[in-house]
mmCIF file of C-alpha atoms in Angstrom:
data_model
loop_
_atom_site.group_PDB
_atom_site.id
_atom_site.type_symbol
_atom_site.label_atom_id
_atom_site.label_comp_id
_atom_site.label_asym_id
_atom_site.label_seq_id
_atom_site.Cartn_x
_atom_site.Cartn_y
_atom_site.Cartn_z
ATOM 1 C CA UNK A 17 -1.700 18.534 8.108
ATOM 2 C CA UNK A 18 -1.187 15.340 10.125
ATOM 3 C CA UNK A 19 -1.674 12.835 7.496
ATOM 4 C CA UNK A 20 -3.235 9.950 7.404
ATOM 5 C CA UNK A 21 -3.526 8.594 11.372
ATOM 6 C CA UNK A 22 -3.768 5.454 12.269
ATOM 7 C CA UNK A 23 -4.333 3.590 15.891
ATOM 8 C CA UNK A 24 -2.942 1.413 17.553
ATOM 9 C CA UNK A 25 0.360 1.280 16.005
ATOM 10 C CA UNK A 26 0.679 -2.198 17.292
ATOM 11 C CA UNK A 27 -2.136 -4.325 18.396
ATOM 12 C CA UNK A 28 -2.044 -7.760 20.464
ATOM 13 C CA UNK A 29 -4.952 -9.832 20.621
ATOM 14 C CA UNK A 30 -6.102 -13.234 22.060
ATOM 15 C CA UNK A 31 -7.543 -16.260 19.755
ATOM 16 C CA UNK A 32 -11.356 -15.551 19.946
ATOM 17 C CA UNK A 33 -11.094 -11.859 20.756
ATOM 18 C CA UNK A 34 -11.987 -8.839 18.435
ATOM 19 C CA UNK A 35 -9.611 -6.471 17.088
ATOM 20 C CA UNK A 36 -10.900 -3.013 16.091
ATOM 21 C CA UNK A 37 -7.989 -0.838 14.115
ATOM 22 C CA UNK A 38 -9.077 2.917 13.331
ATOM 23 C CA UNK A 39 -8.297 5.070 10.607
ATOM 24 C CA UNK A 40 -8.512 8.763 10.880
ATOM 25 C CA UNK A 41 -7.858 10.220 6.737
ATOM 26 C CA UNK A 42 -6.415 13.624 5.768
ATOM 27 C CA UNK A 43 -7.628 16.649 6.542
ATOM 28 C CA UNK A 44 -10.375 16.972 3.281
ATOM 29 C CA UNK A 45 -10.071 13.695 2.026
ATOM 30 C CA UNK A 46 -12.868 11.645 1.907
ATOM 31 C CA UNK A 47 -12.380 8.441 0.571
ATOM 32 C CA UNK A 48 -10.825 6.083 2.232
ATOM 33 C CA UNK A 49 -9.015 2.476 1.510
ATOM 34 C CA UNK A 50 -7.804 -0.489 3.959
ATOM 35 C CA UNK A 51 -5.159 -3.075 2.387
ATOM 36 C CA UNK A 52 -3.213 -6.195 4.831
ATOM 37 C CA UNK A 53 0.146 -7.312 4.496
ATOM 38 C CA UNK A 54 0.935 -10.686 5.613
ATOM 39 C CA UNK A 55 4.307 -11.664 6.169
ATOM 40 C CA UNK A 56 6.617 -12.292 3.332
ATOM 41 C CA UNK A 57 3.476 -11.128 0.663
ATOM 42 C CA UNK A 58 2.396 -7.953 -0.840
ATOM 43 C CA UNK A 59 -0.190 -5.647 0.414
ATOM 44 C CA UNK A 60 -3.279 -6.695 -0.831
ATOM 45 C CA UNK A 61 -6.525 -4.873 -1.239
ATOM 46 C CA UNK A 62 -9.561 -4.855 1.254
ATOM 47 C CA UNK A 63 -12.055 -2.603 0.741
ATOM 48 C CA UNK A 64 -12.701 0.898 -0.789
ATOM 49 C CA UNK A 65 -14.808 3.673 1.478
ATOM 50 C CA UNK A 66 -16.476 6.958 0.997
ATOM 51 C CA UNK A 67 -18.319 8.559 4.124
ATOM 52 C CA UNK A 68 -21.271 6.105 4.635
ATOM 53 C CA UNK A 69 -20.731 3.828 2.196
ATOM 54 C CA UNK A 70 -18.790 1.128 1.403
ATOM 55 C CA UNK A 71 -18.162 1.186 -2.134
ATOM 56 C CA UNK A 72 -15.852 -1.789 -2.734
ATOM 57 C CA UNK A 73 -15.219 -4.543 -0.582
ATOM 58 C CA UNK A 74 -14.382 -7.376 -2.521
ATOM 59 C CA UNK A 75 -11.066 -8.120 -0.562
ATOM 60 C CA UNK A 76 -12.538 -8.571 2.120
ATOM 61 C CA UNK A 77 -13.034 -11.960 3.950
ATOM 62 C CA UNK A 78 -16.356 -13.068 3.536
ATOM 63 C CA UNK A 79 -16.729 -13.736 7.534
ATOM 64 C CA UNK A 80 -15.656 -12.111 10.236
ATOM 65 C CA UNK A 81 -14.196 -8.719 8.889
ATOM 66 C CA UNK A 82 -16.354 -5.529 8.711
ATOM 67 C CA UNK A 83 -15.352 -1.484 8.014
ATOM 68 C CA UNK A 84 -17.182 0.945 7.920
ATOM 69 C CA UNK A 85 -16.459 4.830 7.705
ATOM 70 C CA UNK A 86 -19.513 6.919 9.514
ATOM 71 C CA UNK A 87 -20.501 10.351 9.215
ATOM 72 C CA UNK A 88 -18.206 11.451 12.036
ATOM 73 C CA UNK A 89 -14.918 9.845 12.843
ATOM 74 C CA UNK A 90 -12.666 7.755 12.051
ATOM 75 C CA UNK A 91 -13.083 4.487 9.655
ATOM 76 C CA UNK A 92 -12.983 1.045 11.371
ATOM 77 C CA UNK A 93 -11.420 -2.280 10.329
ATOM 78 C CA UNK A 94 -12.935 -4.633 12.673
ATOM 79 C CA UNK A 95 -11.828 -8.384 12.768
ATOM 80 C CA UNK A 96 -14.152 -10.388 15.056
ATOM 81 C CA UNK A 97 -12.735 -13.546 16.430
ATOM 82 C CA UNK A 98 -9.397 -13.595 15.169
ATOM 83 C CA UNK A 99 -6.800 -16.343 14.755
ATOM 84 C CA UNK A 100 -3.097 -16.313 14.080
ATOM 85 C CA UNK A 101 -3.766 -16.160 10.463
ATOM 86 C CA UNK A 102 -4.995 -12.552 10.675
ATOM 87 C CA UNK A 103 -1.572 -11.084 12.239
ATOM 88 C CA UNK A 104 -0.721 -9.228 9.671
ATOM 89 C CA UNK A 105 0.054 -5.225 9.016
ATOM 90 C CA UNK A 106 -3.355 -3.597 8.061
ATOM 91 C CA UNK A 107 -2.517 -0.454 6.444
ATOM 92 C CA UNK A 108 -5.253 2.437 5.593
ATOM 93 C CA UNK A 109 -4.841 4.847 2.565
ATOM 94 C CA UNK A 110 -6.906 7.982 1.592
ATOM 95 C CA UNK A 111 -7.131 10.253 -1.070
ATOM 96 C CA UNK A 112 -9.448 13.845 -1.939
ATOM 97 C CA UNK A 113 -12.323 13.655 -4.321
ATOM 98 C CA UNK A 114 -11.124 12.593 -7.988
ATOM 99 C CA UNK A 115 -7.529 12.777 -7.184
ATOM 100 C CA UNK A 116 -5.130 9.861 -8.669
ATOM 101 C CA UNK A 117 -2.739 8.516 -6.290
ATOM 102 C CA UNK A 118 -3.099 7.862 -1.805
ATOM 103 C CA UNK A 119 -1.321 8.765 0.918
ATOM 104 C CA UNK A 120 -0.746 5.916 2.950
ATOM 105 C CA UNK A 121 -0.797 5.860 7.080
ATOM 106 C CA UNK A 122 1.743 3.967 9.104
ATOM 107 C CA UNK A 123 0.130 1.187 9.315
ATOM 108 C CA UNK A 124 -1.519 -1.468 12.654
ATOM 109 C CA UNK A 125 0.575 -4.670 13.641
ATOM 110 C CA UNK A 126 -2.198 -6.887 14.767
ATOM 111 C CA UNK A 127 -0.245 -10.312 16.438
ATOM 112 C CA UNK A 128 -2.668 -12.490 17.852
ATOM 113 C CA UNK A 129 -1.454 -15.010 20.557
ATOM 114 C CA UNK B 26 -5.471 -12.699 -13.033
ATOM 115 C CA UNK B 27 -3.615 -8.984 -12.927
ATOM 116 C CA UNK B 28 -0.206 -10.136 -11.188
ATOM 117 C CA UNK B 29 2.933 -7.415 -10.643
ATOM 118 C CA UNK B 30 6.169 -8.344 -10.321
ATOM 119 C CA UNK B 31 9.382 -7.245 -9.062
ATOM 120 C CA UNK B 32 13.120 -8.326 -9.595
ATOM 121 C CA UNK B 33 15.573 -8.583 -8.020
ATOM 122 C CA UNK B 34 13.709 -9.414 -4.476
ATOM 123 C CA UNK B 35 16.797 -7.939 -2.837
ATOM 124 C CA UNK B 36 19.918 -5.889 -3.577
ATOM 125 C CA UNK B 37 22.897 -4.477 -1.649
ATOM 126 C CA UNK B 38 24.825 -2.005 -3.527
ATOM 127 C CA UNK B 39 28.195 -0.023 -2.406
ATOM 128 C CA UNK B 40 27.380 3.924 -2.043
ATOM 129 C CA UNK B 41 27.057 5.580 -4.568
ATOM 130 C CA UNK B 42 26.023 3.420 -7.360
ATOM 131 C CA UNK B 43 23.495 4.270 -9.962
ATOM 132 C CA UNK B 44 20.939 1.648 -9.778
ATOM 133 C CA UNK B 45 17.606 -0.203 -11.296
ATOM 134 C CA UNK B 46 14.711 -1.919 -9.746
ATOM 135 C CA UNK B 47 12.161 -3.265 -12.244
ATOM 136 C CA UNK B 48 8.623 -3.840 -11.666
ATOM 137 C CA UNK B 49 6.517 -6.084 -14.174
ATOM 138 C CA UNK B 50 2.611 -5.777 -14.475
ATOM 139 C CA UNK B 51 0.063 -8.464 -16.818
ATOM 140 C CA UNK B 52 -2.636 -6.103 -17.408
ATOM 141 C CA UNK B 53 -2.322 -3.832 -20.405
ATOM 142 C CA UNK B 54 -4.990 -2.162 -19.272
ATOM 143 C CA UNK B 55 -3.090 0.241 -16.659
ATOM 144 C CA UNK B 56 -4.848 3.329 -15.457
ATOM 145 C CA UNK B 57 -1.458 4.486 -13.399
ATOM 146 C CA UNK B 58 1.353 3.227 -11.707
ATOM 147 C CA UNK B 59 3.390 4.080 -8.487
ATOM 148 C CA UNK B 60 6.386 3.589 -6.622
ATOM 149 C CA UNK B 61 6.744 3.537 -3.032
ATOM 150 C CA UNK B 62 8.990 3.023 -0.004
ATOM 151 C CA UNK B 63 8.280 1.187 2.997
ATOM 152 C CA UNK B 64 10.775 1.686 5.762
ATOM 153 C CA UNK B 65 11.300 -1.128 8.553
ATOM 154 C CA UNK B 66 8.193 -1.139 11.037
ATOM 155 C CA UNK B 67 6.727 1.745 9.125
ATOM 156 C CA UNK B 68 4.046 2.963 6.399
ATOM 157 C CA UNK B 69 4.276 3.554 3.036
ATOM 158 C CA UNK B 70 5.771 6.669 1.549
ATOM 159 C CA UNK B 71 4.792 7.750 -2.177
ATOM 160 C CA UNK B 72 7.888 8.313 -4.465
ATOM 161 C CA UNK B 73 6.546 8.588 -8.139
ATOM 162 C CA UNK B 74 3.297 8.264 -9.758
ATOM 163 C CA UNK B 75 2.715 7.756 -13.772
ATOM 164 C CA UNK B 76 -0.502 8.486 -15.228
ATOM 165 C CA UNK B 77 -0.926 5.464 -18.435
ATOM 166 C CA UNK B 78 -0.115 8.684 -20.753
ATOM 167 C CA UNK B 79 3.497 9.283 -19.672
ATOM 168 C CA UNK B 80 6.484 7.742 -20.143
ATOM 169 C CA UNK B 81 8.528 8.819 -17.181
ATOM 170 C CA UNK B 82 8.261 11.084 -13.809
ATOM 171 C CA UNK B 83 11.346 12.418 -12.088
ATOM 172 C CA UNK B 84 12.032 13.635 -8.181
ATOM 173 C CA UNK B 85 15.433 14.621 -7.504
ATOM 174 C CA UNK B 86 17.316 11.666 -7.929
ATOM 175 C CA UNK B 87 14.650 9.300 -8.527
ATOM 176 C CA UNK B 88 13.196 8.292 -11.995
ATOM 177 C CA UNK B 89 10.632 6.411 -12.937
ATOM 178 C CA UNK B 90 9.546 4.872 -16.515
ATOM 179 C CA UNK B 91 6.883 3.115 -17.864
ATOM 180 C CA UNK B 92 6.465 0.976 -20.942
ATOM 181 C CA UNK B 93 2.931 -0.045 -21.438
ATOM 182 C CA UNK B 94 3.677 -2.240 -24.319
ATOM 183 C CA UNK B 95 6.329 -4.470 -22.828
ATOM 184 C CA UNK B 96 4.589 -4.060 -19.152
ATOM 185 C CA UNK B 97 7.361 -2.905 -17.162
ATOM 186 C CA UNK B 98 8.323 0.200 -15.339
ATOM 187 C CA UNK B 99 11.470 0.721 -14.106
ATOM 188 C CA UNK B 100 13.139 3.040 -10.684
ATOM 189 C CA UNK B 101 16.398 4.356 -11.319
ATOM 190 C CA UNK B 102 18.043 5.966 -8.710
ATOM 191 C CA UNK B 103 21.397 7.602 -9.200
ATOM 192 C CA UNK B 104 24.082 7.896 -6.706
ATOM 193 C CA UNK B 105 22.648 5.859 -4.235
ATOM 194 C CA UNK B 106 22.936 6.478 -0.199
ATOM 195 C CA UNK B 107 22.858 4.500 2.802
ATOM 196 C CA UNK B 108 19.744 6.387 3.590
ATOM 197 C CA UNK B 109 17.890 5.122 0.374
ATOM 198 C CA UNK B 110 18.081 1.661 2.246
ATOM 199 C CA UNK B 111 14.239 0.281 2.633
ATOM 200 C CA UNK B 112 12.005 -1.959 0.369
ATOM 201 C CA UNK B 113 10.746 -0.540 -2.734
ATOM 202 C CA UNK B 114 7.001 -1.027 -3.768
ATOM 203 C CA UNK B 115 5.359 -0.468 -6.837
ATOM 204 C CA UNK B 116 1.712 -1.081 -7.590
ATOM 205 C CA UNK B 117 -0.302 -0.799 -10.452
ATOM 206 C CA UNK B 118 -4.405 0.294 -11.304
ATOM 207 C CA UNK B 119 -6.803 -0.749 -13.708
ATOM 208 C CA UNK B 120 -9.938 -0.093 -11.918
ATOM 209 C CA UNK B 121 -9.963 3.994 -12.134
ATOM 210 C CA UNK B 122 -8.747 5.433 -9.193
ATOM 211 C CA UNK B 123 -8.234 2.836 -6.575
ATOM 212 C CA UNK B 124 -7.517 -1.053 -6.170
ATOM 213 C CA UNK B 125 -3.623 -0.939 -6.282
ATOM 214 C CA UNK B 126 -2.245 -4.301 -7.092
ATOM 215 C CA UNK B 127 0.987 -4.490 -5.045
ATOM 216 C CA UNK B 128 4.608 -5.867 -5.728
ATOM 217 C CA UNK B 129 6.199 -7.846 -3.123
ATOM 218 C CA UNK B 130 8.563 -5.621 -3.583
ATOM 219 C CA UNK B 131 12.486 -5.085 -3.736
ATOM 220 C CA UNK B 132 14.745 -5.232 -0.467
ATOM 221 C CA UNK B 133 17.354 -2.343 -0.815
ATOM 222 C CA UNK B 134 20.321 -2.032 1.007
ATOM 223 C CA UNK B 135 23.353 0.444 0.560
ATOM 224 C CA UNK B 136 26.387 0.137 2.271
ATOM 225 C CA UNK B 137 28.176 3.321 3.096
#
């Protein structure tokens, strides 16, 4: 069982350009959960998954961020247009059916220059 | 607004030195409560999870308490080692299942 997987590890982007990070869960897990972690602050809550539907995303900010978690594949954390203020570590999290408690993945450093 | 807190934000210990990290939490309401570790450049590994109807877990030389009256848990780890050096997380949930609200955590470091 790989774990959760998650790509790129690290992640540079221009001002202006669009960052995509992807989020493959556990093998039979199949909700999945995306939290940032600026510098010097806490993770923080994003948004909340299940296959198809996004069932939670009130961390998320209102413009420019989207997820989504399809049928097939991995989930997606896309950032369109970033700025400096988005660098940040974006971590994804996933856990079975009804079970308490995630396993996290390692985590994307998105820097944007 | 549901706010956790940890103290100290950072603590370097000899080897070998029982130790206590504290984690604070203003909702009442707690569903569960974990404790992880986040290494240097690197994801988060689970250590301990309480479900709101226990008082304590324990994994090897980790334990982990929680008083829902007072709204504090607590990590004790005994006979520390240079290899339990990372930052210490722990997160709480009201909401059911998910929506962790995160500590900012406590900076470990043990000297061998």
């Amino acid at each position: 069982n790989a774990g959760v997987m998650q790509n790129p590890r690290h992640l540079v982007r221009r001002r202006g350009q669009e960052a995509r990070l992807r989020c493959s869960p556990m093998k039979g897990h199949s909700h999945v959960y995306w939290y940032r972690q600026l510098p010097e602050e806490g993770l923080k809550f994003m948004v909340y998954l299940q296959k198809e539907n996004i069932i939670d995303e009130s961390g998320m900010p209102k413009e420019r961020f989207s997820a989504e978690f399809p049928k097939e594949g991995p989930s997606i954390l896309r950032i369109q247009q970033v700025v400096r203020g988005d660098s940040a570590a974006y971590f994804c999290a996933s856990s079975p059916e009804g079970v308490t408690g995630y396993t996290f993945g390692s985590g994307t450093r998105l820097t944007v220059v | 607004k549901q706010e956790v807190t940890q103290i100290p934000a950072a603590l370097s210990v000899p080897e070998g030195e029982n130790l206590v990290l504290n984690c604070s939490f203003t909702d009442s309401a707690i569903y569960n409560l974990q404790w992880f570790r986040q290494d240097p450049g690197k994801g988060l590994t689970s250590l301990l999870l309480i479900q709101s109807s226990q008082r304590e877990q324990t994994s090897g030389r980790l334990n982990a308490s929680l008083d829902k009256s007072s709204g504090r848990s607590t990590l004790y780890i005994a006979a520390s080692q240079p290899g339990d050096s990372a930052t210490y997380l722990c997160a709480e949930s009201t909401s059911g299942t998910y929506k962790y609200i995160f500590g900012t955590g406590t900076r470990l470091k043990v000297l061998a």
